[in-house]
Coordinates of C-alpha atoms in Angstrom, one line a residue:
X30 CA -11.1 4.1 40.5
X31 CA -7.4 4.9 40.7
X32 CA -5.6 4.2 37.5
X33 CA -2.1 3.8 38.9
X34 CA -1.8 1.9 42.2
X35 CA 0.8 2.8 44.8
X36 CA 3.8 0.5 45.3
X37 CA 5.4 -0.1 48.6
X38 CA 8.9 1.4 48.8
X39 CA 10.5 -1.9 49.8
X40 CA 9.2 -3.8 46.8
X41 CA 11.4 -2.2 44.2
X42 CA 13.8 0.8 44.0
X43 CA 12.1 4.1 43.6
X44 CA 13.7 4.8 40.2
X45 CA 12.4 1.5 38.9
X46 CA 8.9 2.4 40.1
X47 CA 9.1 5.8 38.5
X48 CA 10.5 4.4 35.2
X49 CA 7.7 1.8 35.0
X50 CA 5.1 4.4 35.9
X51 CA 6.1 6.8 33.1
X52 CA 6.6 4.0 30.6
X53 CA 3.1 2.8 31.3
X54 CA 1.8 6.4 30.8
X55 CA 3.5 6.6 27.4
X56 CA 2.4 3.2 26.3
X57 CA -1.3 3.7 27.3
X58 CA -1.3 7.3 25.9
X59 CA 0.1 6.2 22.5
X60 CA -2.4 3.4 22.2
X61 CA -5.3 5.7 23.1
X62 CA -4.1 8.3 20.5
X63 CA -3.8 5.6 17.8
X64 CA -7.3 4.3 18.5
X65 CA -8.8 7.7 18.6
X66 CA -7.3 8.7 15.3
X67 CA -8.5 5.5 13.7
X68 CA -12.0 6.1 14.9
X69 CA -11.9 9.7 13.5
X70 CA -10.7 8.3 10.2
X71 CA -13.5 5.8 10.1
X72 CA -16.1 8.5 10.5
X73 CA -14.4 10.7 7.9
X74 CA -14.1 7.8 5.4
X75 CA -17.8 7.0 5.9
X76 CA -18.8 10.6 5.0
X77 CA -16.5 10.6 1.9
X78 CA -17.8 7.3 0.6
X79 CA -21.4 8.5 1.0
X80 CA -20.6 11.5 -1.2
X81 CA -18.6 9.5 -3.7
X82 CA -20.0 9.5 -7.3
X83 CA -19.7 5.8 -8.0
X84 CA -19.9 4.9 -11.7
X85 CA -22.1 1.8 -11.6
X86 CA -20.6 -0.4 -14.4
X87 CA -18.0 -0.6 -17.1
X88 CA -20.2 0.6 -19.9
X89 CA -21.2 3.7 -18.0
X90 CA -17.6 4.3 -17.0
X91 CA -16.6 4.3 -20.7
X92 CA -19.4 6.7 -21.7
X93 CA -18.7 9.2 -18.9
X94 CA -14.9 9.1 -18.7
X95 CA -13.3 7.9 -21.9
X96 CA -13.5 11.2 -23.8
X97 CA -11.5 13.1 -21.1
X98 CA -9.0 10.4 -20.3
X99 CA -5.3 11.2 -21.1
X100 CA -3.0 8.7 -22.7
X101 CA -1.1 6.7 -20.2
X102 CA 1.9 4.3 -19.9
X103 CA 1.6 1.3 -17.7
X104 CA 4.9 0.4 -16.1
X105 CA 5.3 -3.1 -14.8
X106 CA 8.6 -3.8 -12.9
X107 CA 9.1 -7.6 -12.8
X108 CA 11.7 -9.6 -10.9
X109 CA 11.2 -13.4 -10.8
X110 CA 7.5 -13.1 -11.6
X111 CA 7.1 -15.9 -14.1
X112 CA 4.1 -17.4 -12.2
X113 CA 1.9 -14.3 -12.6
X114 CA 3.3 -11.9 -15.2
X115 CA 1.4 -13.4 -18.2
X116 CA -2.0 -13.0 -16.4
X117 CA -0.9 -9.5 -15.4
X118 CA -0.1 -8.4 -19.0
X119 CA -3.2 -10.0 -20.3
X120 CA -5.3 -8.0 -17.9
X121 CA -3.7 -4.8 -19.1
X122 CA -4.0 -5.6 -22.8
X123 CA -7.8 -6.0 -22.2
X124 CA -8.2 -2.7 -20.4
X125 CA -11.1 -0.5 -21.4
X126 CA -9.1 2.6 -22.1
X127 CA -8.8 4.9 -25.1
X128 CA -5.0 5.0 -25.5
X129 CA -2.2 3.3 -23.5
X130 CA 1.1 1.5 -23.8
X131 CA 2.4 -1.3 -21.6
X132 CA 6.1 -1.3 -20.6
X133 CA 7.2 -4.4 -18.7
X134 CA 10.7 -3.9 -17.1
X135 CA 12.4 -7.2 -16.5
X136 CA 14.8 -6.2 -13.7
X137 CA 17.5 -8.9 -14.1
X138 CA 15.2 -11.8 -13.2
X139 CA 17.0 -15.2 -12.7
X140 CA 13.9 -17.2 -13.3
X141 CA 11.9 -17.6 -16.6
X142 CA 10.1 -14.2 -16.5
X143 CA 11.6 -12.9 -19.7
X144 CA 11.4 -16.2 -21.6
X145 CA 7.7 -16.6 -20.5
X146 CA 6.9 -13.2 -21.9
X147 CA 8.8 -13.9 -25.1
X148 CA 6.9 -17.2 -25.7
X149 CA 3.4 -15.9 -24.8
X150 CA 3.5 -12.7 -26.7
X151 CA 5.8 -13.6 -29.6
X152 CA 8.3 -10.9 -28.6
X153 CA 11.2 -9.9 -30.9
X154 CA 14.1 -7.5 -30.4
X155 CA 13.3 -4.0 -31.4
X156 CA 14.8 -0.5 -31.2
X157 CA 13.2 2.1 -28.9
X158 CA 14.7 5.6 -28.8
X159 CA 14.6 7.2 -25.4
X160 CA 16.3 9.9 -23.3
X161 CA 17.8 9.0 -19.9
X162 CA 16.1 11.7 -17.9
X163 CA 16.4 9.8 -14.6
X164 CA 19.3 7.3 -13.8
X165 CA 19.0 3.5 -13.9
X166 CA 21.1 0.4 -14.5
X167 CA 22.0 -0.4 -18.2
X168 CA 19.4 -1.8 -20.5
X169 CA 20.4 -5.0 -22.3
X170 CA 17.6 -5.4 -24.8
X171 CA 14.2 -4.1 -25.8
X172 CA 11.4 -6.3 -27.2
X173 CA 8.2 -5.6 -29.1
X174 CA 5.4 -7.8 -30.4
X175 CA 3.9 -7.8 -33.9
X176 CA 0.6 -8.9 -32.4
X177 CA 0.5 -6.3 -29.6
X178 CA 2.0 -3.0 -30.9
X179 CA 1.4 -1.2 -27.5
X180 CA 3.5 -3.8 -25.6
X181 CA 7.1 -3.2 -24.9
X182 CA 9.4 -5.4 -22.7
X183 CA 12.6 -4.0 -21.4
X184 CA 15.4 -6.3 -20.2
X185 CA 17.8 -4.6 -17.9
X186 CA 20.5 -5.3 -15.3
X187 CA 19.2 -5.8 -11.8
X188 CA 18.9 -2.5 -9.8
X189 CA 15.8 -2.9 -7.7
X190 CA 12.2 -1.8 -8.1
X191 CA 12.9 2.0 -8.0
X192 CA 15.6 1.6 -10.6
X193 CA 13.3 -0.5 -12.9
X194 CA 10.6 2.2 -12.6
X195 CA 13.1 4.9 -13.6
X196 CA 13.9 2.9 -16.7
X197 CA 10.2 2.6 -17.5
X198 CA 9.7 6.3 -17.1
X199 CA 12.5 7.0 -19.5
X200 CA 11.0 4.5 -22.0
X201 CA 7.5 6.0 -21.7
X202 CA 6.2 8.5 -24.2
X203 CA 2.9 9.5 -22.7
X204 CA 2.0 12.3 -20.2
X205 CA 1.0 10.0 -17.4
X206 CA 2.3 6.6 -16.1
X207 CA 0.7 4.0 -14.0
X208 CA 2.7 1.7 -11.8
X209 CA 1.4 -1.9 -11.6
X210 CA 3.1 -4.8 -9.8
X211 CA 3.7 -7.9 -11.9
X212 CA 1.8 -10.0 -9.4
X213 CA -1.3 -7.9 -9.8
X214 CA -4.4 -7.8 -12.1
X215 CA -6.3 -4.7 -13.1
X216 CA -10.1 -4.8 -13.6
X217 CA -11.1 -3.8 -17.1
X218 CA -12.4 -0.3 -16.2
X219 CA -10.1 0.4 -13.2
X220 CA -7.8 2.7 -15.2
X221 CA -10.8 4.8 -16.4
X222 CA -12.0 5.2 -12.9
X223 CA -8.6 5.9 -11.4
X224 CA -7.7 8.7 -13.8
X225 CA -11.0 10.5 -13.1
X226 CA -9.3 13.1 -10.7
X227 CA -6.8 14.0 -13.5
X228 CA -9.7 14.7 -15.8
X229 CA -11.6 16.8 -13.3
X230 CA -8.6 18.8 -12.2
X231 CA -5.8 18.4 -14.8
X232 CA -3.7 21.3 -13.6
X233 CA -3.4 20.4 -10.0
X234 CA -3.6 16.6 -9.7
X235 CA -0.2 15.0 -9.9
X236 CA -0.8 11.5 -8.4
X237 CA -3.7 9.1 -7.7
X238 CA -3.9 5.8 -5.9
X239 CA -6.4 3.0 -6.3
X240 CA -7.7 0.2 -4.1
X241 CA -5.8 -3.1 -3.8
X242 CA -7.7 -6.3 -3.1
X243 CA -6.5 -9.8 -2.4
X244 CA -7.0 -12.2 -5.3
X245 CA -6.3 -15.4 -3.3
X246 CA -9.3 -17.7 -3.6
X247 CA -10.7 -15.9 -6.6
X248 CA -10.7 -17.4 -10.1
X249 CA -8.6 -15.8 -12.9
X250 CA -9.1 -16.5 -16.6
X251 CA -7.8 -14.6 -19.6
X252 CA -6.2 -12.0 -17.3
X253 CA -9.5 -11.3 -15.5
X254 CA -10.9 -12.1 -12.1
X255 CA -14.0 -14.0 -13.3
X256 CA -15.2 -15.1 -9.9
X257 CA -14.5 -13.4 -6.6
X258 CA -13.9 -15.8 -3.8
X259 CA -12.2 -16.2 -0.5
X260 CA -9.0 -18.1 0.3
X261 CA -9.3 -21.3 2.3
X262 CA -6.4 -20.5 4.6
X263 CA -6.4 -18.1 7.5
X264 CA -3.4 -15.9 6.7
X265 CA -4.7 -14.3 3.5
X266 CA -8.1 -13.9 5.1
X267 CA -6.5 -11.7 7.7
X268 CA -4.9 -9.7 5.0
X269 CA -8.2 -9.1 3.2
X270 CA -9.6 -7.4 6.3
X271 CA -6.3 -5.6 6.8
X272 CA -6.3 -4.2 3.2
X273 CA -9.9 -3.1 3.6
X274 CA -9.0 -1.2 6.7
X275 CA -5.9 0.4 5.2
X276 CA -7.5 1.5 1.9
X277 CA -11.1 2.4 2.8
X278 CA -10.3 4.1 6.1
X279 CA -6.8 5.5 6.4
X280 CA -6.0 6.5 2.8
X281 CA -9.4 7.7 1.9
X282 CA -9.4 9.9 5.0
X283 CA -6.0 11.4 4.4
X284 CA -6.8 12.1 0.8
X285 CA -9.5 14.5 1.9
X286 CA -6.8 16.7 3.5
X287 CA -4.3 16.4 0.7
X288 CA -2.1 14.7 3.2
X289 CA -1.9 11.2 1.6
X290 CA 1.5 9.8 2.6
X291 CA 1.4 6.6 0.6
X292 CA 0.2 5.3 -2.7
X293 CA 0.6 1.6 -3.1
X294 CA 3.4 0.5 -5.3
X295 CA 0.9 -2.1 -6.8
X296 CA -1.4 0.5 -8.4
X297 CA -0.6 4.2 -8.6
X298 CA -0.9 6.8 -11.4
X299 CA 1.4 9.8 -11.8
X300 CA 1.9 12.8 -13.9
X301 CA 5.2 12.1 -15.7
X302 CA 6.6 15.6 -15.8
X303 CA 5.9 16.1 -12.0
X304 CA 7.9 12.9 -11.1
X305 CA 10.7 13.9 -13.5
X306 CA 10.9 17.4 -11.9
X307 CA 11.2 15.8 -8.5
X308 CA 14.1 13.6 -9.7
X309 CA 12.3 10.3 -10.3
X310 CA 12.5 7.4 -7.9
X311 CA 15.3 7.4 -5.4
X312 CA 17.8 4.5 -5.4
X313 CA 18.8 2.6 -2.3
X314 CA 15.3 2.3 -0.7
X315 CA 12.9 -0.6 -0.3
X316 CA 10.0 1.7 0.2
X317 CA 9.9 3.4 -3.1
X318 CA 6.1 3.8 -3.1
X319 CA 6.1 5.9 0.0
X320 CA 9.3 7.8 -0.7
X321 CA 8.1 9.0 -4.1
X322 CA 4.9 10.5 -2.5
X323 CA 6.9 12.2 0.2
X324 CA 9.3 13.5 -2.4
X325 CA 6.5 14.9 -4.5
X326 CA 4.9 16.6 -1.4
X327 CA 8.3 18.1 -0.5
X328 CA 9.1 19.3 -4.0
X329 CA 5.7 20.9 -4.6
X330 CA 5.6 22.5 -1.1
X331 CA 9.1 23.9 -1.3
X332 CA 8.2 25.7 -4.5
X333 CA 4.8 26.8 -3.4
X334 CA 3.0 24.9 -6.1
X335 CA -0.7 24.3 -5.9
X336 CA -1.2 20.5 -6.3
X337 CA -3.3 17.6 -5.3
X338 CA -2.6 13.9 -4.5
X339 CA -5.7 11.8 -4.4
X340 CA -7.0 8.3 -3.5
X341 CA -9.9 6.8 -5.4
X342 CA -11.8 4.0 -3.7
X343 CA -13.6 2.2 -6.5
X344 CA -10.9 1.2 -9.1
X345 CA -9.6 -2.1 -8.1
X346 CA -6.3 -3.9 -8.6
X347 CA -6.1 -7.5 -7.5
X348 CA -2.9 -8.9 -6.0
X349 CA -1.6 -12.2 -4.7
X350 CA -1.0 -12.1 -0.9
X351 CA 1.6 -14.2 0.9
X352 CA 0.1 -17.5 2.3
X353 CA 3.1 -18.4 4.4
X354 CA 4.2 -16.8 7.7
X355 CA 7.8 -16.5 6.5
X356 CA 7.0 -14.6 3.3
X357 CA 4.5 -12.4 5.0
X358 CA 7.0 -11.6 7.8
X359 CA 9.6 -10.8 5.2
X360 CA 7.1 -8.4 3.4
X361 CA 6.1 -6.6 6.6
X362 CA 9.7 -6.2 7.8
X363 CA 10.5 -4.6 4.4
X364 CA 7.5 -2.3 4.6
X365 CA 8.6 -1.1 8.0
X366 CA 12.2 -0.5 6.8
X367 CA 10.8 1.4 3.8
X368 CA 8.6 3.6 6.0
X369 CA 11.5 4.5 8.2
X370 CA 13.8 5.2 5.3
X371 CA 11.3 7.5 3.8
X372 CA 10.4 9.2 7.0
X373 CA 14.0 10.0 8.1
X374 CA 15.0 11.0 4.5
X375 CA 12.3 13.7 4.6
X376 CA 12.2 14.4 8.3
X377 CA 12.7 18.1 7.9
X378 CA 9.0 18.3 7.0
X379 CA 8.0 17.0 10.4
X380 CA 6.1 19.8 12.3
X381 CA 7.3 22.3 9.8
X382 CA 4.5 24.8 9.0
X383 CA 6.2 25.5 5.6
X384 CA 4.9 22.1 4.4
X385 CA 1.3 22.8 5.5
X386 CA -1.0 19.9 6.3
X387 CA 1.7 17.4 5.2
X388 CA 4.2 18.7 7.8
X389 CA 1.7 19.4 10.6
X390 CA -0.7 16.4 10.2
X391 CA 0.6 13.8 7.7
X392 CA 4.1 13.5 9.1
X393 CA 3.1 13.4 12.7
X394 CA 0.7 10.6 11.8
X395 CA 3.6 8.6 10.3
X396 CA 5.7 9.4 13.4
X397 CA 2.9 8.0 15.6
X398 CA 2.0 4.9 13.6
X399 CA 5.2 3.9 11.9
X400 CA 8.1 5.3 13.9
X401 CA 7.3 5.2 17.6
X402 CA 4.1 3.1 17.5
X403 CA 5.4 -0.4 16.8
X404 CA 8.2 -0.5 19.4
X405 CA 6.0 1.2 22.0
X406 CA 3.1 -1.3 21.4
X407 CA 5.4 -4.3 21.5
X408 CA 6.9 -2.9 24.7
X409 CA 3.4 -2.7 26.1
X410 CA 2.8 -6.4 25.4
X411 CA 5.4 -7.1 28.1
X412 CA 5.5 -4.0 30.4
X413 CA 1.7 -3.4 30.9
X414 CA 1.1 -7.0 32.3
X415 CA 4.3 -6.6 34.4
X416 CA 3.1 -3.2 35.7
X417 CA -0.2 -4.8 36.6
X418 CA 1.5 -7.7 38.3
X419 CA 3.6 -5.5 40.5
X420 CA 0.8 -3.2 41.3
X421 CA 1.7 -0.1 39.2
X422 CA -1.7 -0.4 37.4
X423 CA -4.9 -1.1 39.2
X424 CA -6.5 -4.4 38.2
X425 CA -9.8 -2.7 37.2
X426 CA -8.0 -0.3 34.9
X427 CA -5.9 -3.0 33.4
X428 CA -9.0 -5.1 32.5
X429 CA -10.8 -2.0 31.2
X430 CA -7.9 -0.9 29.0
X431 CA -7.6 -4.4 27.5
X432 CA -11.3 -4.6 26.8
X433 CA -11.4 -1.1 25.3
X434 CA -8.3 -1.7 23.1
X435 CA -9.7 -4.9 21.6
X436 CA -13.2 -3.3 21.2
X437 CA -11.7 -0.4 19.3
X438 CA -9.7 -2.7 17.1
X439 CA -12.7 -4.8 16.3
X440 CA -14.9 -1.8 15.7
X441 CA -12.4 -0.3 13.2
X442 CA -12.0 -3.6 11.3
X443 CA -15.7 -4.4 11.2
X444 CA -16.4 -0.7 10.2
X445 CA -14.1 -1.1 7.2
X446 CA -16.0 -4.2 6.2
X447 CA -19.4 -2.4 6.6
X448 CA -18.1 0.5 4.5
X449 CA -17.2 -2.0 1.8
X450 CA -20.5 -3.7 1.8
X451 CA -22.7 -0.5 2.0
X452 CA -20.9 1.6 -0.6
X453 CA -18.8 -0.6 -2.9
X454 CA -20.3 -4.1 -2.6
X455 CA -17.3 -6.0 -3.9
X456 CA -18.0 -9.1 -1.8
X457 CA -20.7 -11.0 -3.7
X458 CA -21.8 -13.7 -1.2
X459 CA -23.5 -13.0 2.1
X460 CA -21.6 -16.0 3.7
X461 CA -18.3 -14.4 2.7
X462 CA -19.3 -11.2 4.5
X463 CA -20.2 -13.1 7.6
X464 CA -16.8 -15.0 7.5
X465 CA -14.9 -11.8 7.0
X466 CA -16.8 -10.3 10.0
X467 CA -15.5 -13.2 12.1
X468 CA -12.0 -12.6 10.8
X469 CA -12.3 -8.9 11.6
X470 CA -12.8 -9.9 15.2
X471 CA -10.2 -12.7 15.3
X472 CA -7.3 -10.7 13.7
X473 CA -7.1 -8.6 16.9
X474 CA -6.1 -11.7 18.9
X475 CA -2.7 -12.7 17.6
X476 CA -2.4 -11.5 14.0
X477 CA -2.1 -7.8 15.0
X478 CA 0.5 -8.6 17.6
X479 CA 2.7 -10.7 15.4
X480 CA 2.6 -8.0 12.8
X481 CA 4.0 -5.5 15.3
X482 CA 6.7 -8.0 16.2
X483 CA 7.7 -8.2 12.5
X484 CA 7.7 -4.4 12.4
X485 CA 10.0 -4.2 15.3
X486 CA 12.4 -6.7 13.6
X487 CA 12.2 -4.4 10.5
X488 CA 13.0 -1.5 12.8
X489 CA 16.2 -3.4 13.9
X490 CA 17.1 -4.2 10.3
X491 CA 16.7 -0.5 9.4
X492 CA 19.1 0.5 12.2
X493 CA 21.6 -2.0 11.0
X494 CA 21.3 -0.6 7.5
X495 CA 19.9 -3.7 5.8
X496 CA 18.8 -3.3 2.2
X497 CA 17.6 -6.9 1.6
X498 CA 14.4 -7.1 -0.3
X499 CA 13.4 -10.7 0.7
X500 CA 12.3 -13.4 -1.6
X501 CA 8.6 -13.6 -2.5
X502 CA 7.6 -16.9 -4.0
X503 CA 4.4 -16.7 -6.1
X504 CA 1.9 -19.6 -6.4
X505 CA 0.1 -18.0 -9.4
X506 CA -3.5 -17.1 -9.6
X507 CA -6.1 -19.8 -9.2
X508 CA -6.7 -21.7 -12.5
X509 CA -4.5 -19.2 -14.4
X510 CA -1.8 -21.8 -14.8
X511 CA -4.1 -24.4 -16.3
X512 CA -6.6 -22.3 -18.3
X513 CA -4.4 -19.6 -19.8

């Protein structure tokens, strides 16, 4: 079978034919590389999970891990999060962890975030001595609670999430800090599980990421997910499968090579002195979670330091996913801008052997999937059918390529679901597994494509220099508003 068909010379000018031919080669080749890498990651993730020493329950986790766990500060940047911040703080106050402090940073919210915290936790103005080791916007007030001595709330002028995290780092007094989004809920033993790599290798481990799960459809009470369920709308269901694929395949695989390029901003643990040495969080970026990891990689590699950045699959942080197309689109455009900002800021690491596996494998992966991948895939949505129509591609190859592309996408999504069910078992009902299996198939027909369109729009916003964060309206966790 001939892949590319000949085109009569009188149909189109030769330069048009040549351009279309080479564009088709690039589009098809890029797609094949992406699918092949995803399949390799799936196999690697399966092997890693089979070897993973899963601690079966919270009691066992406390017995095995509490004695070696270092004190930690939990940093919660909050901007207009009055719908979820109370449940978030309650989940952290009830953590099974030997010693920790909670620092909520109200980043100039214009809703009732600060007042809600004051009323629910009987907050009162206090004095907290700190040293400004990394820059941030001015702090207006600091609050403490007589009922919760390990809770601090910082009220500051708006400066963005990275700026708020810098303020939290300055305020923290413990050797490690954990970043938790204000719309997220930690499981009681998630912190114990997540710090395990620090306990096993305290000299080299500088950052660890945990798994993020979608809380939509689950029941929250007292700052805890008391019943795991599924949402009754399609959009968050798609995101559940998407998150499984991202965390259980890509991040777990790259963690094995010490080439992890992203720890989610919703749940990540860092060694404080390492982040301070690297200069803290950078201002002027909407992708602070990816940028801080690249900055740490670059800082440590430039100095020849022996270090490790890990992903741990079993500690879980629950988050509220967007349920409307507009909010989801805004989020994905921002994520794309953040990835591009981080990539180009540290582009000197690309293909640079000085940076080891990060420069030779991690950065090329970001180049393929985040930089050239989205525009090439979107171009393929239009150019490949046109090439087939005009005869550049043989009909047999066109049909085979479409079938293989969708089959690979479905295999990877279903594979992530199987990994979850075989090794972690976080989906309690069989009918939910069946439903998510159907969603894993369905997401390849429309959801994936619209995501890439959003990413291309984010690409355009990046080229225009947009710094807009985008408004995310929270509905609040199910039953949390009536039962808490």
